[in-house]
Structures are given as C-alpha cells and as structure tokens.
Coordinates of C-alpha atoms in Angstrom, one line a residue:
X1 CA 39.6 12.5 -90.2
X2 CA 41.7 9.9 -88.5
X3 CA 44.8 10.7 -90.6
X4 CA 44.4 14.4 -90.0
X5 CA 43.9 14.0 -86.2
X6 CA 47.0 11.9 -85.9
X7 CA 49.0 14.1 -88.2
X8 CA 48.2 17.2 -86.0
X9 CA 49.3 15.4 -82.9
X10 CA 52.6 14.3 -84.6
X11 CA 53.3 17.7 -86.0
X12 CA 52.8 19.5 -82.7
X13 CA 55.1 17.1 -80.9
X14 CA 57.7 17.2 -83.6
X15 CA 57.7 21.0 -83.9
X16 CA 57.8 21.4 -80.1
X17 CA 60.8 19.1 -79.8
X18 CA 62.5 20.8 -82.7
X19 CA 62.2 24.3 -81.3
X20 CA 63.1 23.2 -77.7
X21 CA 66.2 21.4 -78.9
X22 CA 67.3 24.3 -81.1
X23 CA 66.9 26.8 -78.2
X24 CA 68.5 24.4 -75.7
X25 CA 71.4 23.4 -77.9
X26 CA 71.9 26.8 -79.5
X27 CA 75.5 27.0 -78.5
X28 CA 76.4 23.6 -80.0
X29 CA 74.5 24.4 -83.2
X30 CA 76.2 27.8 -83.6
X31 CA 79.6 26.2 -82.8
X32 CA 79.1 23.7 -85.6
X33 CA 78.1 26.4 -88.0
X34 CA 81.2 28.5 -86.9
X35 CA 83.4 25.5 -87.6
X36 CA 82.2 25.3 -91.2
X37 CA 79.3 22.9 -90.9
X38 CA 76.3 23.5 -93.2
X39 CA 73.0 24.4 -91.7
X40 CA 71.8 20.9 -92.4
X41 CA 74.8 19.2 -90.8
X42 CA 74.4 21.4 -87.7
X43 CA 70.7 20.7 -87.3
X44 CA 70.7 17.0 -88.5
X45 CA 70.5 15.5 -84.9
X46 CA 67.8 18.0 -83.9
X47 CA 65.7 17.2 -87.0
X48 CA 66.1 13.5 -86.5
X49 CA 65.0 13.6 -82.9
X50 CA 62.1 15.9 -83.7
X51 CA 60.8 13.5 -86.3
X52 CA 61.2 10.5 -84.0
X53 CA 59.3 12.3 -81.3
X54 CA 56.5 13.2 -83.7
X55 CA 56.1 9.5 -84.7
X56 CA 56.0 8.1 -81.1
X57 CA 52.2 8.2 -80.7
X58 CA 51.5 6.5 -84.0
X59 CA 54.2 3.8 -83.5
X60 CA 52.8 3.1 -80.0
X61 CA 49.3 2.7 -81.4
X62 CA 50.6 0.4 -84.1
X63 CA 52.4 -1.8 -81.5
X64 CA 49.2 -2.5 -79.6
X65 CA 46.8 -2.7 -82.5
X66 CA 44.8 -5.9 -82.3
X67 CA 46.5 -7.1 -79.1
X68 CA 45.5 -4.6 -76.5
X69 CA 43.0 -2.5 -78.4
X70 CA 40.6 -3.5 -81.2
X71 CA 40.3 -0.8 -83.9
X72 CA 36.8 0.5 -84.3
X73 CA 36.6 0.2 -88.1
X74 CA 37.8 -3.4 -88.0
X75 CA 35.4 -4.3 -85.2
X76 CA 32.5 -2.6 -86.9
X77 CA 33.1 -4.6 -90.2
X78 CA 33.3 -7.9 -88.4
X79 CA 30.1 -7.2 -86.4
X80 CA 28.4 -6.2 -89.7
X81 CA 29.3 -9.6 -91.1
X82 CA 32.4 -8.9 -93.2
X83 CA 35.2 -11.5 -93.4
X84 CA 37.7 -10.9 -90.6
X85 CA 40.6 -11.2 -93.1
X86 CA 39.1 -8.3 -95.2
X87 CA 38.5 -6.2 -92.1
X88 CA 42.1 -6.8 -91.0
X89 CA 43.4 -5.8 -94.4
X90 CA 41.4 -2.6 -94.4
X91 CA 42.7 -1.8 -90.9
X92 CA 46.3 -2.4 -91.9
X93 CA 45.8 0.0 -94.9
X94 CA 44.3 2.6 -92.5
X95 CA 47.0 2.4 -89.9
X96 CA 49.8 2.6 -92.5
X97 CA 48.0 5.6 -94.1
X98 CA 47.9 7.2 -90.6
X99 CA 51.6 6.5 -90.1
X100 CA 52.5 7.9 -93.6
X101 CA 50.4 11.0 -93.1
X102 CA 51.9 11.7 -89.7
X103 CA 55.5 11.2 -91.0
X104 CA 54.9 13.5 -94.0
X105 CA 53.2 16.2 -92.0
X106 CA 55.9 16.1 -89.3
X107 CA 58.6 16.2 -92.0
X108 CA 56.9 19.1 -93.7
X109 CA 56.5 21.2 -90.6
X110 CA 60.1 20.6 -89.5
X111 CA 61.4 21.5 -92.9
X112 CA 59.4 24.7 -92.9
X113 CA 60.6 25.6 -89.5
X114 CA 64.2 24.7 -90.5
X115 CA 64.0 27.1 -93.5
X116 CA 62.5 29.8 -91.4
X117 CA 65.2 29.5 -88.6
X118 CA 68.3 29.0 -90.7
X119 CA 69.4 31.7 -93.2
X120 CA 70.9 31.0 -96.7
X121 CA 74.2 32.1 -95.1
X122 CA 74.0 29.2 -92.7
X123 CA 73.1 31.3 -89.6
X124 CA 70.8 30.3 -86.8
X125 CA 68.1 33.0 -86.6
X126 CA 66.1 32.2 -83.4
X127 CA 64.9 35.8 -83.2
X128 CA 62.5 34.9 -86.0
X129 CA 60.5 32.9 -83.4
X130 CA 59.1 36.2 -82.0
X131 CA 56.9 38.5 -83.9
X132 CA 58.2 42.1 -84.6
X133 CA 55.5 43.4 -82.3
X134 CA 56.9 41.3 -79.4
X135 CA 60.4 42.6 -80.1
X136 CA 59.2 46.2 -80.2
X137 CA 57.1 45.6 -77.1
X138 CA 60.1 44.1 -75.3
X139 CA 62.4 46.9 -76.4
X140 CA 59.9 49.5 -75.1
X141 CA 59.6 47.6 -71.8
X142 CA 63.4 47.4 -71.6
X143 CA 63.7 51.2 -72.2
X144 CA 61.1 51.9 -69.6
X145 CA 62.9 49.7 -67.1
X146 CA 66.2 51.5 -67.8
X147 CA 64.5 54.9 -67.4
X148 CA 62.9 53.7 -64.1
X149 CA 66.3 52.5 -62.8
X150 CA 67.9 55.9 -63.8
X151 CA 65.1 57.7 -61.9
X152 CA 65.6 55.6 -58.8
X153 CA 69.4 56.1 -59.0
X154 CA 68.9 59.8 -59.3
X155 CA 66.5 59.9 -56.4
X156 CA 68.8 57.9 -54.3
X157 CA 71.7 60.2 -55.0
X158 CA 69.6 63.3 -54.2
X159 CA 68.5 61.8 -50.8
X160 CA 72.0 60.6 -50.0
X161 CA 70.9 56.9 -49.8
X162 CA 73.9 54.7 -50.4
X163 CA 72.9 51.1 -50.1
X164 CA 69.6 49.2 -50.6
X165 CA 69.3 48.6 -46.9
X166 CA 69.5 52.3 -46.2
X167 CA 67.0 53.0 -48.9
X168 CA 64.4 50.5 -47.7
X169 CA 64.8 51.7 -44.1
X170 CA 63.8 55.3 -44.9

C-alpha cells in the first residue's frame, strides 16, 4: 500500500512535468529533431527533469526520516518490544522499496508517454494528447464559429454597417 501510494504520487508529478515541458518547449524539441537529433536526444532533458520531479516527494521524506518524523512501522515495532536495530533495518528496507517503486513507476509512465508522443519517424505528435472526439468537437465548434462570423459579416454588409462602433451603436 505504501509503495503504491508513493508511486502514484511520483508518476502523476513526473507525467505532469513531462507533458508541460514538452508543450512549453515544443519549438526547441522540434528544432532539435529538424536538425537531425533522434527523438531520444531531443527529449532527453525533458525526460530527466520529469523523473527528477517525480522523485522529489520520496527523496524529501527520506531526508527527514528518523530526524523530523518517526516512521509508523518502526515506531510500532519498538513499542511492541522489538529491538530498535531490527526496526530500523525494516524501515530502511521499506523506504528503499518505496524509492525503487516510485522510480520504476515514474520511468515506466514517462517511457509510455514518450512512445505515444514521438513517432518512429522522430516526429513530435502532441495532437495525440487529445482524443479524436475532442478534435472532432473542436473542428465542429470552429466551423460553427466561422459560419457565425460569415453570417455577421453578411448582415453587417446588408445593413451598411462599416465598423464595430457603428454596429454596436445601432
């Protein structure tokens, strides 16, 4: 349970950072691809930063473990009469298992997103982030908006309204 909970937090942070960095730095990534870089070379910095971001909560909890916070499992074992050295050993195993689980889960989700967003021909395909229904809906909305603009332009020309100010005053 602890491993899964921490892994979910790490993967959500890593994936969010990966997608945000790709959309923000799209021009830079596409420029690298256009200059002959492979998809991995173009996205290497983005992948590294996403993995680092995904590991931040786990690393922070490892830094303060035993100093600021007392882990529940270790405290419970000591209160139950176990040797403190054994309790500490179990806690170390658990925290390293949590760190490994978070790292593997974050790496897995980033690699899956990487494969989905980069084609075999080394092209960035950010349009794959949206479902086809969203794209169809957006294209229909865009067509309706263009039709509405045409109708407004037609009505303005029929009434002899030239500027926006003239149109809003009548």
